[in-house]
């Protein structure tokens, strides 16, 4: 009997040790670190952005007195960035060095989580709680806008909740929106037909889950907080707040490198606390916003040196 108790005590102690190790590995995001290191030492001739060469050029710059910046897009036509504030129902336009230049009040919604510039004056914003995408026209003089005047796309899934649409980006090559769902489950999908550049063409809305990303998302990223499409490379960049990683993928879902948002990586002096939005400009510079209102810019080392 004594022998059995000893075995039970040893087994219990072993389980406690294993649980403690597992908990520690989870807290330090060990799997994300392992994936990142692996990508740094695995060279791919993929004609994409070499994220291992990027260094932070602007770190933790505050965007005014705003709160809950969530989502980010770069407008190549104006050379400016746009973010949404999900507790203030507002869109803010600012320069590439993080200087706010315009506020746009959005009436009729209170949970904006993503924004993407399409072309000209057209943008799409995502409402996470209601699982909706809105097509907005924001002109240079716009200071207020109502959701009632926008075109709506509402999905028949995940009707309400706080784990739905976290990011949206426009694929100008294939004329489709790329939308990411945060978690439970997390996935990437494409939406065609919400916006058609050819005004004379009839369009039908089609939604398709991009299952080629599922294997990588299952193990490599704990959640999805944003997405951006880079036209020059044709690659997708998925941002994870919980994993503190920005990962680059091709159309087939193959991982092609990552940018770590932890202290000590890419010149960062502190962790990026809660990365919620990412965008890339036509020069390949990476922009990230983190709640509540922190702004980051990452550039290739050569460009950073010249600056």
Coordinates of N, CA and C in Angstrom, one line a residue, residues 113-251:
X113 N -13.1 47.2 -36.6 CA -11.9 46.4 -36.3 C -10.9 46.4 -37.4
X114 N -11.3 46.8 -38.6 CA -10.4 46.7 -39.7 C -10.8 47.7 -40.8
X115 N -9.8 48.1 -41.6 CA -10.0 49.0 -42.7 C -9.1 48.8 -43.8
X116 N -9.5 48.9 -45.1 CA -8.7 48.7 -46.2 C -9.1 49.7 -47.3
X117 N -8.1 50.4 -47.9 CA -8.3 51.2 -49.0 C -8.4 50.4 -50.3
X118 N -9.4 50.6 -51.1 CA -9.5 49.9 -52.4 C -8.9 50.6 -53.5
X119 N -9.5 51.7 -53.9 CA -9.0 52.6 -54.9 C -9.8 53.9 -54.9
X120 N -9.2 55.0 -55.4 CA -9.9 56.3 -55.5 C -10.4 56.6 -54.0
X121 N -11.7 56.9 -53.8 CA -12.2 57.3 -52.5 C -12.9 56.1 -51.8
X122 N -12.6 54.9 -52.2 CA -13.4 53.8 -51.7 C -12.6 53.0 -50.6
X123 N -13.3 52.7 -49.5 CA -12.7 51.9 -48.4 C -13.7 50.9 -47.9
X124 N -13.1 49.8 -47.4 CA -14.0 48.8 -46.7 C -13.6 48.8 -45.2
X125 N -14.6 48.8 -44.3 CA -14.3 48.7 -42.9 C -15.1 47.5 -42.4
X126 N -14.5 46.8 -41.3 CA -15.1 45.6 -40.8 C -15.7 45.9 -39.4
X127 N -16.9 45.4 -39.2 CA -17.6 45.5 -37.9 C -17.5 44.1 -37.3
X128 N -16.7 43.9 -36.3 CA -16.5 42.6 -35.7 C -17.7 42.0 -35.0
X129 N -18.3 42.8 -34.2 CA -19.4 42.3 -33.4 C -20.6 41.8 -34.2
X130 N -20.9 42.5 -35.3 CA -22.0 42.2 -36.2 C -21.6 41.4 -37.4
X131 N -20.4 41.0 -37.5 CA -19.9 40.2 -38.7 C -20.3 40.9 -40.0
X132 N -20.0 42.2 -40.1 CA -20.4 43.0 -41.3 C -19.1 43.6 -41.9
X133 N -19.2 43.8 -43.3 CA -18.3 44.6 -44.0 C -19.0 45.8 -44.6
X134 N -18.5 47.0 -44.5 CA -19.1 48.1 -45.1 C -18.2 48.8 -46.2
X135 N -18.8 49.1 -47.3 CA -18.1 49.8 -48.4 C -18.4 51.3 -48.2
X136 N -17.4 52.1 -47.9 CA -17.5 53.5 -47.7 C -16.9 54.3 -48.8
X137 N -17.4 55.5 -49.1 CA -16.7 56.4 -49.9 C -16.3 57.6 -49.0
X138 N -15.0 57.8 -48.9 CA -14.4 58.8 -48.1 C -13.6 59.8 -49.0
X139 N -14.3 60.9 -49.3 CA -13.7 61.9 -50.1 C -12.7 62.8 -49.4
X140 N -11.8 63.6 -50.1 CA -10.8 64.4 -49.3 C -11.4 65.3 -48.3
X141 N -12.7 65.8 -48.6 CA -13.3 66.8 -47.7 C -14.2 66.1 -46.6
X142 N -14.3 64.8 -46.6 CA -15.2 64.1 -45.7 C -14.7 64.2 -44.2
X143 N -15.6 64.6 -43.4 CA -15.3 64.7 -41.9 C -16.3 63.9 -41.1
X144 N -17.4 63.5 -41.7 CA -18.4 62.6 -41.1 C -19.0 61.7 -42.1
X145 N -19.3 60.5 -41.7 CA -19.9 59.5 -42.6 C -20.9 58.6 -41.8
X146 N -21.9 58.2 -42.5 CA -22.9 57.3 -41.9 C -22.9 56.0 -42.5
X147 N -23.0 54.9 -41.7 CA -23.0 53.6 -42.2 C -24.3 53.4 -43.0
X148 N -25.3 54.2 -42.7 CA -26.6 54.0 -43.4 C -26.4 54.3 -44.9
X149 N -25.4 55.1 -45.3 CA -25.1 55.4 -46.7 C -24.2 54.5 -47.3
X150 N -23.7 53.4 -46.6 CA -22.7 52.5 -47.2 C -23.4 51.2 -47.7
X151 N -22.6 50.5 -48.5 CA -23.1 49.2 -49.0 C -22.7 48.2 -48.0
X152 N -23.6 47.3 -47.7 CA -23.4 46.3 -46.6 C -23.2 44.9 -47.1
X153 N -22.3 44.2 -46.5 CA -22.1 42.8 -46.7 C -22.2 42.1 -45.4
X154 N -23.3 41.3 -45.1 CA -23.4 40.7 -43.8 C -23.3 39.2 -44.1
X155 N -22.5 38.5 -43.3 CA -22.3 37.1 -43.4 C -23.3 36.3 -42.6
X156 N -23.7 35.1 -43.1 CA -24.6 34.3 -42.3 C -23.9 33.3 -41.4
X157 N -22.8 33.8 -40.8 CA -22.0 33.0 -39.9 C -21.5 33.9 -38.7
X158 N -21.3 33.3 -37.6 CA -20.8 34.0 -36.4 C -21.6 35.4 -36.2
X159 N -22.9 35.3 -36.2 CA -23.7 36.5 -36.2 C -23.3 37.6 -35.3
X160 N -23.0 37.2 -34.0 CA -22.6 38.2 -33.1 C -21.4 37.7 -32.3
X161 N -20.6 38.5 -31.8 CA -19.5 38.1 -30.9 C -18.3 39.0 -31.1
X162 N -17.3 38.6 -30.3 CA -16.1 39.5 -30.2 C -14.8 38.7 -30.7
X163 N -15.1 37.6 -31.5 CA -13.9 36.8 -32.0 C -14.1 36.7 -33.5
X164 N -14.7 37.7 -34.2 CA -15.0 37.5 -35.6 C -14.0 38.3 -36.5
X165 N -14.5 39.2 -37.3 CA -13.6 39.8 -38.3 C -12.7 40.8 -37.6
X166 N -11.4 40.5 -37.8 CA -10.4 41.4 -37.1 C -9.6 42.2 -38.2
X167 N -9.6 41.8 -39.4 CA -8.8 42.5 -40.4 C -9.3 42.3 -41.8
X168 N -9.0 43.3 -42.7 CA -9.5 43.2 -44.0 C -8.5 43.9 -44.9
X169 N -8.2 43.4 -46.1 CA -7.3 44.0 -47.0 C -7.8 43.8 -48.5
X170 N -7.4 44.6 -49.4 CA -7.8 44.6 -50.8 C -6.7 44.0 -51.6
X171 N -7.1 42.9 -52.4 CA -6.2 42.3 -53.3 C -6.5 42.9 -54.7
X172 N -5.8 43.9 -55.1 CA -6.1 44.7 -56.3 C -5.8 43.8 -57.6
X173 N -5.0 42.8 -57.5 CA -4.7 42.0 -58.7 C -5.9 41.1 -59.0
X174 N -6.5 40.5 -58.0 CA -7.6 39.6 -58.2 C -9.0 40.2 -57.9
X175 N -9.0 41.5 -57.6 CA -10.2 42.2 -57.2 C -11.0 41.5 -56.2
X176 N -10.4 41.2 -55.0 CA -11.1 40.5 -54.0 C -10.6 41.1 -52.6
X177 N -11.5 41.0 -51.6 CA -11.2 41.3 -50.3 C -10.6 40.1 -49.6
X178 N -9.6 40.3 -48.7 CA -9.1 39.2 -47.9 C -9.5 39.6 -46.5
X179 N -10.2 38.7 -45.8 CA -10.8 38.9 -44.5 C -10.2 37.9 -43.5
X180 N -9.8 38.3 -42.3 CA -9.4 37.3 -41.3 C -10.3 37.3 -40.1
X181 N -10.6 36.1 -39.7 CA -11.4 35.9 -38.4 C -10.4 35.6 -37.3
X182 N -10.6 36.3 -36.2 CA -9.6 36.3 -35.1 C -9.3 34.9 -34.5
X183 N -10.3 34.1 -34.1 CA -10.1 32.8 -33.5 C -11.4 32.1 -33.3
X184 N -11.3 30.8 -32.9 CA -12.4 30.0 -32.5 C -13.4 29.8 -33.6
X185 N -13.1 29.3 -34.8 CA -11.7 29.1 -35.2 C -11.2 30.3 -35.9
X186 N -9.9 30.4 -36.2 CA -9.2 31.4 -36.9 C -9.1 30.9 -38.4
X187 N -9.3 31.8 -39.3 CA -9.2 31.4 -40.7 C -9.1 32.7 -41.6
X188 N -8.8 32.5 -42.9 CA -8.7 33.5 -43.9 C -9.7 33.2 -45.0
X189 N -10.4 34.2 -45.4 CA -11.3 34.0 -46.5 C -11.3 35.2 -47.5
X190 N -11.7 34.9 -48.7 CA -11.8 35.9 -49.8 C -13.2 36.2 -50.1
X191 N -13.4 37.5 -50.4 CA -14.8 38.0 -50.8 C -14.7 38.7 -52.1
X192 N -15.4 38.3 -53.1 CA -15.4 39.0 -54.4 C -16.8 39.5 -54.6
X193 N -16.9 40.6 -55.3 CA -18.3 41.1 -55.7 C -18.8 42.2 -54.9
X194 N -18.1 42.5 -53.7 CA -18.6 43.6 -52.9 C -18.2 44.9 -53.6
X195 N -17.0 44.9 -54.2 CA -16.6 46.1 -55.0 C -16.1 45.7 -56.3
X196 N -16.6 46.3 -57.4 CA -16.1 46.0 -58.7 C -15.6 47.3 -59.4
X197 N -14.2 47.3 -59.6 CA -13.6 48.5 -60.3 C -14.3 48.9 -61.6
X198 N -14.7 47.9 -62.3 CA -15.4 48.2 -63.6 C -16.9 48.4 -63.3
X199 N -17.3 49.7 -63.3 CA -18.6 50.1 -62.8 C -19.7 49.5 -63.7
X200 N -19.4 49.2 -65.0 CA -20.4 48.7 -65.9 C -20.6 47.2 -65.8
X201 N -19.8 46.5 -64.9 CA -19.9 45.1 -64.8 C -20.8 44.7 -63.7
X202 N -21.7 43.7 -63.9 CA -22.5 43.2 -62.9 C -21.7 42.2 -62.0
X203 N -21.8 42.3 -60.7 CA -21.0 41.5 -59.8 C -21.9 40.8 -58.8
X204 N -21.5 39.5 -58.5 CA -22.2 38.7 -57.5 C -21.3 38.4 -56.4
X205 N -21.7 38.6 -55.2 CA -20.9 38.4 -54.0 C -20.6 36.9 -53.8
X206 N -19.4 36.6 -53.7 CA -19.0 35.2 -53.4 C -18.0 35.2 -52.2
X207 N -18.2 34.3 -51.3 CA -17.3 34.2 -50.1 C -16.7 32.8 -50.1
X208 N -15.4 32.7 -50.0 CA -14.7 31.4 -50.0 C -13.6 31.4 -49.0
X209 N -13.6 30.3 -48.2 CA -12.5 30.2 -47.2 C -11.2 29.7 -47.9
X210 N -10.1 30.4 -47.6 CA -8.8 30.1 -48.2 C -8.1 29.0 -47.3
X211 N -8.5 27.8 -47.6 CA -8.0 26.7 -46.7 C -6.6 26.4 -46.9
X212 N -5.9 26.9 -47.8 CA -4.4 26.7 -48.0 C -3.7 27.3 -46.8
X213 N -4.3 28.2 -46.0 CA -3.7 28.8 -44.9 C -3.9 28.0 -43.6
X214 N -4.9 27.1 -43.6 CA -5.3 26.4 -42.4 C -4.1 25.7 -41.7
X215 N -3.3 24.9 -42.4 CA -2.3 24.2 -41.7 C -1.3 25.1 -40.9
X216 N -0.9 26.2 -41.6 CA 0.1 27.1 -40.9 C -0.6 27.8 -39.7
X217 N -1.9 28.2 -39.9 CA -2.5 28.9 -38.8 C -2.8 28.0 -37.6
X218 N -2.9 26.7 -37.8 CA -3.2 25.8 -36.7 C -2.1 25.8 -35.7
X219 N -0.9 25.8 -36.2 CA 0.3 25.7 -35.3 C 1.1 26.9 -35.1
X220 N 1.1 27.8 -36.1 CA 2.1 28.9 -36.0 C 1.6 30.2 -35.4
X221 N 0.3 30.5 -35.5 CA -0.2 31.8 -35.0 C -1.4 31.5 -34.0
X222 N -1.4 32.1 -32.9 CA -2.4 31.9 -31.9 C -3.7 32.6 -32.2
X223 N -3.6 33.7 -32.9 CA -4.8 34.4 -33.3 C -4.4 35.2 -34.5
X224 N -5.4 35.9 -35.1 CA -5.2 36.8 -36.2 C -5.8 38.1 -35.9
X225 N -5.0 39.2 -35.9 CA -5.5 40.5 -35.6 C -5.5 41.4 -36.8
X226 N -4.8 41.1 -37.8 CA -4.9 41.9 -39.0 C -4.2 41.2 -40.2
X227 N -4.4 41.8 -41.4 CA -3.9 41.2 -42.6 C -3.6 42.3 -43.6
X228 N -2.6 42.2 -44.4 CA -2.4 43.1 -45.5 C -1.9 42.4 -46.7
X229 N -2.3 42.8 -47.9 CA -1.8 42.2 -49.2 C -0.8 43.2 -49.8
X230 N 0.3 42.6 -50.2 CA 1.4 43.4 -50.9 C 1.4 43.1 -52.4
X231 N 0.9 44.1 -53.1 CA 0.7 43.9 -54.6 C 2.0 43.6 -55.3
X232 N 3.1 44.2 -55.0 CA 4.4 44.0 -55.7 C 4.8 42.5 -55.7
X233 N 4.7 41.9 -54.5 CA 5.1 40.5 -54.3 C 4.0 39.5 -54.5
X234 N 2.7 40.0 -54.4 CA 1.6 39.1 -54.4 C 1.5 38.3 -53.1
X235 N 2.1 38.7 -52.0 CA 2.1 38.0 -50.8 C 1.1 38.5 -49.8
X236 N 0.7 37.7 -48.8 CA -0.1 38.1 -47.7 C 0.7 38.1 -46.4
X237 N 0.4 39.1 -45.6 CA 1.1 39.3 -44.4 C 0.0 39.2 -43.2
X238 N 0.1 38.2 -42.4 CA -0.8 38.0 -41.3 C -0.2 38.4 -40.0
X239 N -0.9 39.2 -39.2 CA -0.5 39.7 -38.0 C -1.2 38.9 -36.8
X240 N -0.4 38.5 -35.8 CA -0.9 37.9 -34.6 C -0.5 38.7 -33.4
X241 N -1.5 39.2 -32.7 CA -1.2 39.9 -31.4 C -0.7 38.9 -30.4
X242 N -1.3 37.8 -30.2 CA -1.0 36.9 -29.1 C 0.4 36.3 -29.4
X243 N 0.7 35.9 -30.6 CA 2.0 35.4 -30.9 C 3.1 36.4 -31.1
X244 N 2.7 37.7 -31.2 CA 3.6 38.8 -31.5 C 4.5 38.5 -32.7
X245 N 3.8 38.2 -33.8 CA 4.5 37.9 -35.1 C 3.7 38.4 -36.2
X246 N 4.5 38.9 -37.2 CA 4.0 39.2 -38.6 C 4.6 38.2 -39.5
X247 N 3.7 37.4 -40.2 CA 4.2 36.3 -41.0 C 3.8 36.5 -42.5
X248 N 4.7 36.2 -43.4 CA 4.5 36.4 -44.8 C 4.2 35.1 -45.4
X249 N 3.2 35.1 -46.3 CA 2.7 33.9 -47.0 C 2.6 34.1 -48.5
X250 N 2.8 33.1 -49.3 CA 2.4 33.2 -50.7 C 1.0 32.7 -50.9
X251 N 0.5 32.7 -52.2 CA -0.8 32.4 -52.5 C -1.2 30.9 -52.1

